[in-house]
PDB file of C-alpha atoms in Angstrom:
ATOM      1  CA  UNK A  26     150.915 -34.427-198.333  1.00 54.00           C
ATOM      2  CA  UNK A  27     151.933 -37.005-195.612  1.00 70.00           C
ATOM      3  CA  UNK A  28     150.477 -40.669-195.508  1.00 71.00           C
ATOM      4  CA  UNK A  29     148.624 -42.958-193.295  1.00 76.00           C
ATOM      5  CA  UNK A  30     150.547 -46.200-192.789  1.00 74.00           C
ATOM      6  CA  UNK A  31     149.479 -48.824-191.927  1.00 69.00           C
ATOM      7  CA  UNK A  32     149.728 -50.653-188.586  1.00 79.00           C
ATOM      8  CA  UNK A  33     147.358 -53.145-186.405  1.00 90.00           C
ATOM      9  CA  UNK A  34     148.031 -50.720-183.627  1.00 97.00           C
ATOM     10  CA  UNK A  35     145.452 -50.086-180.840  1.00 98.00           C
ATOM     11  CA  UNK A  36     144.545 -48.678-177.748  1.00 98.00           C
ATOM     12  CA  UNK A  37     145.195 -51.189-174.742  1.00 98.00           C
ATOM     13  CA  UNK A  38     144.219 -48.444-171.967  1.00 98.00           C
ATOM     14  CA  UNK A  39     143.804 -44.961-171.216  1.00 98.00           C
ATOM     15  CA  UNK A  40     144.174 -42.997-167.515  1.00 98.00           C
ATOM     16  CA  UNK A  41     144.181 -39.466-165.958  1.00 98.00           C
ATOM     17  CA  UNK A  42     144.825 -37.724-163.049  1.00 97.00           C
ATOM     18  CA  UNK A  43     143.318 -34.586-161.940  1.00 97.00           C
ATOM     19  CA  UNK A  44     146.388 -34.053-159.385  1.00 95.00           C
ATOM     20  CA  UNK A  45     150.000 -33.862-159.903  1.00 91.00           C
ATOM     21  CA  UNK A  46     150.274 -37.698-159.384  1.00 92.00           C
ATOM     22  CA  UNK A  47     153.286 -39.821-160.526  1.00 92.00           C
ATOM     23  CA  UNK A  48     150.495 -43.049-161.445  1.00 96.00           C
ATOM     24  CA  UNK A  49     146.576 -41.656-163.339  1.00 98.00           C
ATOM     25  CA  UNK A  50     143.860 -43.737-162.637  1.00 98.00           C
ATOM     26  CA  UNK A  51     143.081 -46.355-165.530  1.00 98.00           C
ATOM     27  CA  UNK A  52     139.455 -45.087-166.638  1.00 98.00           C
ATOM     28  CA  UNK A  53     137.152 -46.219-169.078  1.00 98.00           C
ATOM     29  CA  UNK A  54     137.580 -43.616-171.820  1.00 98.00           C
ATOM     30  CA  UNK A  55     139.377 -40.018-171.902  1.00 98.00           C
ATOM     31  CA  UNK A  56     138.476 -37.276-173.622  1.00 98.00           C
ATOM     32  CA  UNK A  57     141.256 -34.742-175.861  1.00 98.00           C
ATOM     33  CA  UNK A  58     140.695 -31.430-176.279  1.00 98.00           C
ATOM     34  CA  UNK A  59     142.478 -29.102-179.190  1.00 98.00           C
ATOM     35  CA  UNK A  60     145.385 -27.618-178.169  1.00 98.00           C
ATOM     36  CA  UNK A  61     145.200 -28.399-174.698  1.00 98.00           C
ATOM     37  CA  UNK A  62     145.385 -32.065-173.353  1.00 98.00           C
ATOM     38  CA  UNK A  63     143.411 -34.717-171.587  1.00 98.00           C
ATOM     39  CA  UNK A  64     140.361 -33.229-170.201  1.00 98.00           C
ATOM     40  CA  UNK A  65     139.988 -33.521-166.465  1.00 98.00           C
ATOM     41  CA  UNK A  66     143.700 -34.119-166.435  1.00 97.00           C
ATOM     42  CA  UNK A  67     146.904 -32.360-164.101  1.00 95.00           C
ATOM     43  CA  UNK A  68     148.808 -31.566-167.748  1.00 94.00           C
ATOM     44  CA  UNK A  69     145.871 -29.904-169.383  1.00 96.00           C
ATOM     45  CA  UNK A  70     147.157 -26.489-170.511  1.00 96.00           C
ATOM     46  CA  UNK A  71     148.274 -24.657-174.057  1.00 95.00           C
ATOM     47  CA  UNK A  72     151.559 -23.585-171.624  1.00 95.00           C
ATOM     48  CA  UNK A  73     153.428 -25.719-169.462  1.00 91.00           C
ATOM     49  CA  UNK A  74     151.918 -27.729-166.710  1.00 89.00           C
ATOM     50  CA  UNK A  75     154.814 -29.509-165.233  1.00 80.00           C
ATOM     51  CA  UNK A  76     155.775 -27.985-161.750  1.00 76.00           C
ATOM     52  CA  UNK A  77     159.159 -27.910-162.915  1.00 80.00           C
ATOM     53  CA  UNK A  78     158.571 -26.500-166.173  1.00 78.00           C
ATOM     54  CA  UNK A  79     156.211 -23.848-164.536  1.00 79.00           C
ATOM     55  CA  UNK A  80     158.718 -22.828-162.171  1.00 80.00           C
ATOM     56  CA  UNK A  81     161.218 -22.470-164.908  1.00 86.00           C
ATOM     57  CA  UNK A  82     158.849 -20.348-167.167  1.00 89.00           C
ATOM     58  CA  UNK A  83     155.376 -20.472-167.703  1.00 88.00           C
ATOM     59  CA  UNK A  84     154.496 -19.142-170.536  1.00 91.00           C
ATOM     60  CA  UNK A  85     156.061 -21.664-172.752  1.00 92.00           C
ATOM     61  CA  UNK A  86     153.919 -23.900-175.111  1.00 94.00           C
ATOM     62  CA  UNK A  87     153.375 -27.286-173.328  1.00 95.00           C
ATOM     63  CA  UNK A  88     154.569 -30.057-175.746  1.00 96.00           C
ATOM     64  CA  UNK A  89     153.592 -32.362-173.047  1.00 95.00           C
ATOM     65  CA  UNK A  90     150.049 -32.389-173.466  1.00 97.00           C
ATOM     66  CA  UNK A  91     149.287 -36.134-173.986  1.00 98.00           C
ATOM     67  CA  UNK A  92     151.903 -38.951-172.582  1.00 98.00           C
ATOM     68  CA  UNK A  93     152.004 -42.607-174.195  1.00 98.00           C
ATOM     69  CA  UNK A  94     153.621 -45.379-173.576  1.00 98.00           C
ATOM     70  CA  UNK A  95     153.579 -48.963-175.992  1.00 98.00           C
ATOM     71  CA  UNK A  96     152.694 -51.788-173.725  1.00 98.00           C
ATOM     72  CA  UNK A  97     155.350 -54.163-175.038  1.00 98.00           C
ATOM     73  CA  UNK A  98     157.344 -51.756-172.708  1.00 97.00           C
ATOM     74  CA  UNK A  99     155.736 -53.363-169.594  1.00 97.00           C
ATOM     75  CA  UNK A 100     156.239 -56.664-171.281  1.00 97.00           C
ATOM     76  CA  UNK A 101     159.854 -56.187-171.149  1.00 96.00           C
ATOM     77  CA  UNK A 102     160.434 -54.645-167.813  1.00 97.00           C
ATOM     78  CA  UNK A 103     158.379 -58.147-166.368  1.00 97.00           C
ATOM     79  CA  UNK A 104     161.260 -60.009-167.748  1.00 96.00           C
ATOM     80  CA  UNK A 105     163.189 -58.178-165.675  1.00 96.00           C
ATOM     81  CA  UNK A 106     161.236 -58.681-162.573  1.00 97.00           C
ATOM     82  CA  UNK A 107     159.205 -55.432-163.077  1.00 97.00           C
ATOM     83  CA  UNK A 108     155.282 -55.637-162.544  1.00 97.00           C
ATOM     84  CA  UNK A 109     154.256 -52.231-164.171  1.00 97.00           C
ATOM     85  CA  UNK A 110     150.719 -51.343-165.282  1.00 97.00           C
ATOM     86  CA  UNK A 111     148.991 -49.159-167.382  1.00 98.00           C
ATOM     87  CA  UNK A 112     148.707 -45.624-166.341  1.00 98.00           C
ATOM     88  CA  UNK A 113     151.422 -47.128-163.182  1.00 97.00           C
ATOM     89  CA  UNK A 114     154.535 -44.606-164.899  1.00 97.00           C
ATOM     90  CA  UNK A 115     151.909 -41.651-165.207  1.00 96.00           C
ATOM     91  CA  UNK A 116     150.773 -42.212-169.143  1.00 97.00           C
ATOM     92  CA  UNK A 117     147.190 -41.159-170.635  1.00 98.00           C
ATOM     93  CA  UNK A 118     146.985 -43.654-173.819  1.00 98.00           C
ATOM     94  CA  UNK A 119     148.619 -47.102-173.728  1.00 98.00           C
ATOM     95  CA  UNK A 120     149.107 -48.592-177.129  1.00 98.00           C
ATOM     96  CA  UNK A 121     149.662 -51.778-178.701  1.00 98.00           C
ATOM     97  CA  UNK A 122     151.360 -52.723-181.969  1.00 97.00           C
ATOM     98  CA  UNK A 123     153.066 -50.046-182.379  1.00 97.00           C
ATOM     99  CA  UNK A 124     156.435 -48.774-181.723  1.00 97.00           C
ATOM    100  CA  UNK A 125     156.201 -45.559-180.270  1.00 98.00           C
ATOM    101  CA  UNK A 126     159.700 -44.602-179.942  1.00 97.00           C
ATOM    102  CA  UNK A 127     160.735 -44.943-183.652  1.00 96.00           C
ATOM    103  CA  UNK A 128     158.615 -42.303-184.800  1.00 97.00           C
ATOM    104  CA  UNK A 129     159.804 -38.937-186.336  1.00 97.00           C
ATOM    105  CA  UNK A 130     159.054 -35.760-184.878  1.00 98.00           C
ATOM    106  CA  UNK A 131     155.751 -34.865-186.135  1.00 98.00           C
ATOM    107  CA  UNK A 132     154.060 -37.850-186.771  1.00 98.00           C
ATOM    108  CA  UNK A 133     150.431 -38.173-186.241  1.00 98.00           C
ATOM    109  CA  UNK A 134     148.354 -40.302-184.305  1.00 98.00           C
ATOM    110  CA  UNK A 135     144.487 -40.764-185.049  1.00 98.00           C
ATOM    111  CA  UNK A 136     142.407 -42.665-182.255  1.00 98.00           C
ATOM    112  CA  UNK A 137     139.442 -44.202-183.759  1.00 95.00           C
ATOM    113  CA  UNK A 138     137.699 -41.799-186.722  1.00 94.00           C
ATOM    114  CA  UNK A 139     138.209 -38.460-184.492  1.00 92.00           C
ATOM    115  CA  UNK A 140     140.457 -37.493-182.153  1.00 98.00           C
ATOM    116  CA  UNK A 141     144.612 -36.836-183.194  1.00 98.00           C
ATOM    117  CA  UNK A 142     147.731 -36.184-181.249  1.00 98.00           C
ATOM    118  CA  UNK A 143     151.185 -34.792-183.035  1.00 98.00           C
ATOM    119  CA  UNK A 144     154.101 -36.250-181.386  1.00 98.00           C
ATOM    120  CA  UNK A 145     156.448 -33.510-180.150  1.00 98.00           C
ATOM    121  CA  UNK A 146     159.340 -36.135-178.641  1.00 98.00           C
ATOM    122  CA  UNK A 147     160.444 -38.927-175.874  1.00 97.00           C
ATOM    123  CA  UNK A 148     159.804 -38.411-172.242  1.00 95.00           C
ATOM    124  CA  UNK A 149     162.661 -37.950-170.038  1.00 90.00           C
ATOM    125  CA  UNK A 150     162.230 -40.156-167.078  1.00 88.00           C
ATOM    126  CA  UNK A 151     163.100 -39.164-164.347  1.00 86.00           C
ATOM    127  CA  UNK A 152     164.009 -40.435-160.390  1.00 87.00           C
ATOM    128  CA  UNK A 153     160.532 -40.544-159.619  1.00 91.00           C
ATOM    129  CA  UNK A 154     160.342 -43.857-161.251  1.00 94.00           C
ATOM    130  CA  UNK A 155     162.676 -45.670-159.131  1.00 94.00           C
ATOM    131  CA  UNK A 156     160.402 -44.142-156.401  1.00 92.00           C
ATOM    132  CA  UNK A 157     157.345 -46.236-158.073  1.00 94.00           C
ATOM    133  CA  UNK A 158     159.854 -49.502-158.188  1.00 96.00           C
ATOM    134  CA  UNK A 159     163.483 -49.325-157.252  1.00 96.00           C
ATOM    135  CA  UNK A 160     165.747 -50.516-160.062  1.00 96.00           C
ATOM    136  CA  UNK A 161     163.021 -49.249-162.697  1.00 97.00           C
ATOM    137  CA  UNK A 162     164.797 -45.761-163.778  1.00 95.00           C
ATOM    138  CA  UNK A 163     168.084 -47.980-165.360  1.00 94.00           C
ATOM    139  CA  UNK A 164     165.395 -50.390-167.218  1.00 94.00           C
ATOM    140  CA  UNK A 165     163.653 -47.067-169.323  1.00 95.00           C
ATOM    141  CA  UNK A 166     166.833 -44.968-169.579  1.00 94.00           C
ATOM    142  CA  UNK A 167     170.479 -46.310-170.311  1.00 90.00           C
ATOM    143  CA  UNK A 168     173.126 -45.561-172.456  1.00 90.00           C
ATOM    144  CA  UNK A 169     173.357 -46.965-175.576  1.00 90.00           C
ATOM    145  CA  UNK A 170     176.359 -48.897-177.190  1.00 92.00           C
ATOM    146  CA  UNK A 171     177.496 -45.701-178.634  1.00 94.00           C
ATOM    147  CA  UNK A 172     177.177 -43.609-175.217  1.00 92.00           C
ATOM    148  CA  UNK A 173     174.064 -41.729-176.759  1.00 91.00           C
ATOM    149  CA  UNK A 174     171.314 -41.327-173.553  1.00 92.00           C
ATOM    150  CA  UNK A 175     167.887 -44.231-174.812  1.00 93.00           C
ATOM    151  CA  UNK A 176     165.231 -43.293-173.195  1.00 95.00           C
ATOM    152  CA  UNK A 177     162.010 -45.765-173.384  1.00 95.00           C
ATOM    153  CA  UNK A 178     159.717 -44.147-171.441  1.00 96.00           C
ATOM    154  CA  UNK A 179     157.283 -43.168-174.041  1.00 97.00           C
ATOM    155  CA  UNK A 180     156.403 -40.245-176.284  1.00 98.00           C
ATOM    156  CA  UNK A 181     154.725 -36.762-175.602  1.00 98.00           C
ATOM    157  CA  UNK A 182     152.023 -35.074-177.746  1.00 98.00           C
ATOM    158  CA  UNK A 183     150.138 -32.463-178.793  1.00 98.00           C
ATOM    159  CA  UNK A 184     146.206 -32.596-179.448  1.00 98.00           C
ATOM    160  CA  UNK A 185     145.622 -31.509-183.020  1.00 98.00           C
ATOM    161  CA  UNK A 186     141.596 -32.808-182.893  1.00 98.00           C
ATOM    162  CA  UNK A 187     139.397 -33.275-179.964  1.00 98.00           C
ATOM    163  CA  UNK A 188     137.596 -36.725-180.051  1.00 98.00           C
ATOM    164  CA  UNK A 189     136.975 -39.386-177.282  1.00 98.00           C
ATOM    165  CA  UNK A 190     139.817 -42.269-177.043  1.00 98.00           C
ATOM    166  CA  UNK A 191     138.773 -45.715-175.736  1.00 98.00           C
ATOM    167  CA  UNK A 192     140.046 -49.155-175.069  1.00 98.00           C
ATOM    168  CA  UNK A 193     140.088 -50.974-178.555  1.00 98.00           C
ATOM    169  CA  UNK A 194     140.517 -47.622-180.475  1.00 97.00           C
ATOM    170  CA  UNK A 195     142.199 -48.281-183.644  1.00 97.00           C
ATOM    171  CA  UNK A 196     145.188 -46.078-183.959  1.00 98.00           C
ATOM    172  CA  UNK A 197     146.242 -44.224-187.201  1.00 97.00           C
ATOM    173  CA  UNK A 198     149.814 -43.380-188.063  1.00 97.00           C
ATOM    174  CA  UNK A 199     150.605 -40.627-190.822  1.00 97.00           C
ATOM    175  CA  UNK A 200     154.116 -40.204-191.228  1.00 95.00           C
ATOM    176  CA  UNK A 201     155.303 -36.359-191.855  1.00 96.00           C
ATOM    177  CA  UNK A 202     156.681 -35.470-195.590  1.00 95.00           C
ATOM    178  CA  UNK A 203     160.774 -35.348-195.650  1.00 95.00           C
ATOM    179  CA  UNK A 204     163.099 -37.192-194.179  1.00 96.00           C
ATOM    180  CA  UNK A 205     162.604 -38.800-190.869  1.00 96.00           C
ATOM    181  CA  UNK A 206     163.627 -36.745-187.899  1.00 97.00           C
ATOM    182  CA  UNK A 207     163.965 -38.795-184.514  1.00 96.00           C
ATOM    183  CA  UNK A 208     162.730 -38.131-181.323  1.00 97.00           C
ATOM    184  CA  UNK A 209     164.587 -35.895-178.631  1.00 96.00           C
ATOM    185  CA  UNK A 210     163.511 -35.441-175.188  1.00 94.00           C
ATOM    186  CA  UNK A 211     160.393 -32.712-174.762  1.00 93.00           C
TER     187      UNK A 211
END
């Protein structure tokens, strides 16, 4: 059996969008639903709900169903002249205290008591961002030192339990059993 570790990680903001919108609206709570996504939101769906995706073939399983983002991401872009916001890069959970990106494949993220998302991989960013802020595209994907793409535009997930998620929400981290297996892009 996996275990919880544990982190003073928390929810700093949650958004949606019920359109195909690059920013979601920062709301006061959000609501996942098993199997399928944010309720109310563009990306709900047990098969792809990306246009591109869709177009591509839409009967595959959307490991896409939740986007976060750490807020210590918007920290960093503002020291590089970047004013970026919650929900501003299209994400439905913003977290705190945690480092989203050094997760293995699989772990599991409990919000509060209730609801859970499995993390399925990184977000590909894409040129839409330097449509939101010119220059911002080269600040959440690079190369690294050893030519290997980093991308640091958050992680994508899968609702495992429906629950509410709130500002202030604790969240829960329980690694998987076996090794660790980084993220790749979803």
């Amino acid at each position: 059996m996996s275990e919880e570790m544990s982190v003073d990680a928390v929810v700093e903001s949650v958004s949606g969008s019920a359109g195909h919108t690059f920013s979601k609206d920062v709301l006061p709570g959000i609501r996942l639903l098993a199997g399928l996504g944010v309720e109310g939101d563009a990306h709900l769906g047990a098969t792809v709900q990306h246009r591109s995706r869709v177009a591509a073939d839409p009967t595959r399983p959307n490991l896409r169903q939740v986007h976060l983002i750490h807020a210590e991401l918007f920290d960093e872009v503002a020291g590089a002249g970047f004013s970026v916001g919650p929900g501003e890069l299209g994400e439905n959970v913003t977290t705190r205290g945690l480092d989203l990106l050094a997760l293995s494949t699989g772990t599991v993220l409990r919000f509060g008591d209730r609801a859970s998302v499995r993390v399925t991989g990184l977000r590909n960013p894409c040129l839409q961002i330097d449509g939101f802020s010119e220059g911002l595209l080269e600040q959440v994907v690079h190369r690294g030192e050893d030519g290997a793409v980093v991308r640091r535009a958050g992680v994508m997930g899968v609702v495992l339990t429906s629950g509410p998620v709130e500002p202030g929400m604790p969240v829960h981290v329980r690694v998987p059993e076996g090794p660790h297996v980084p993220l790749e892009r979803v």
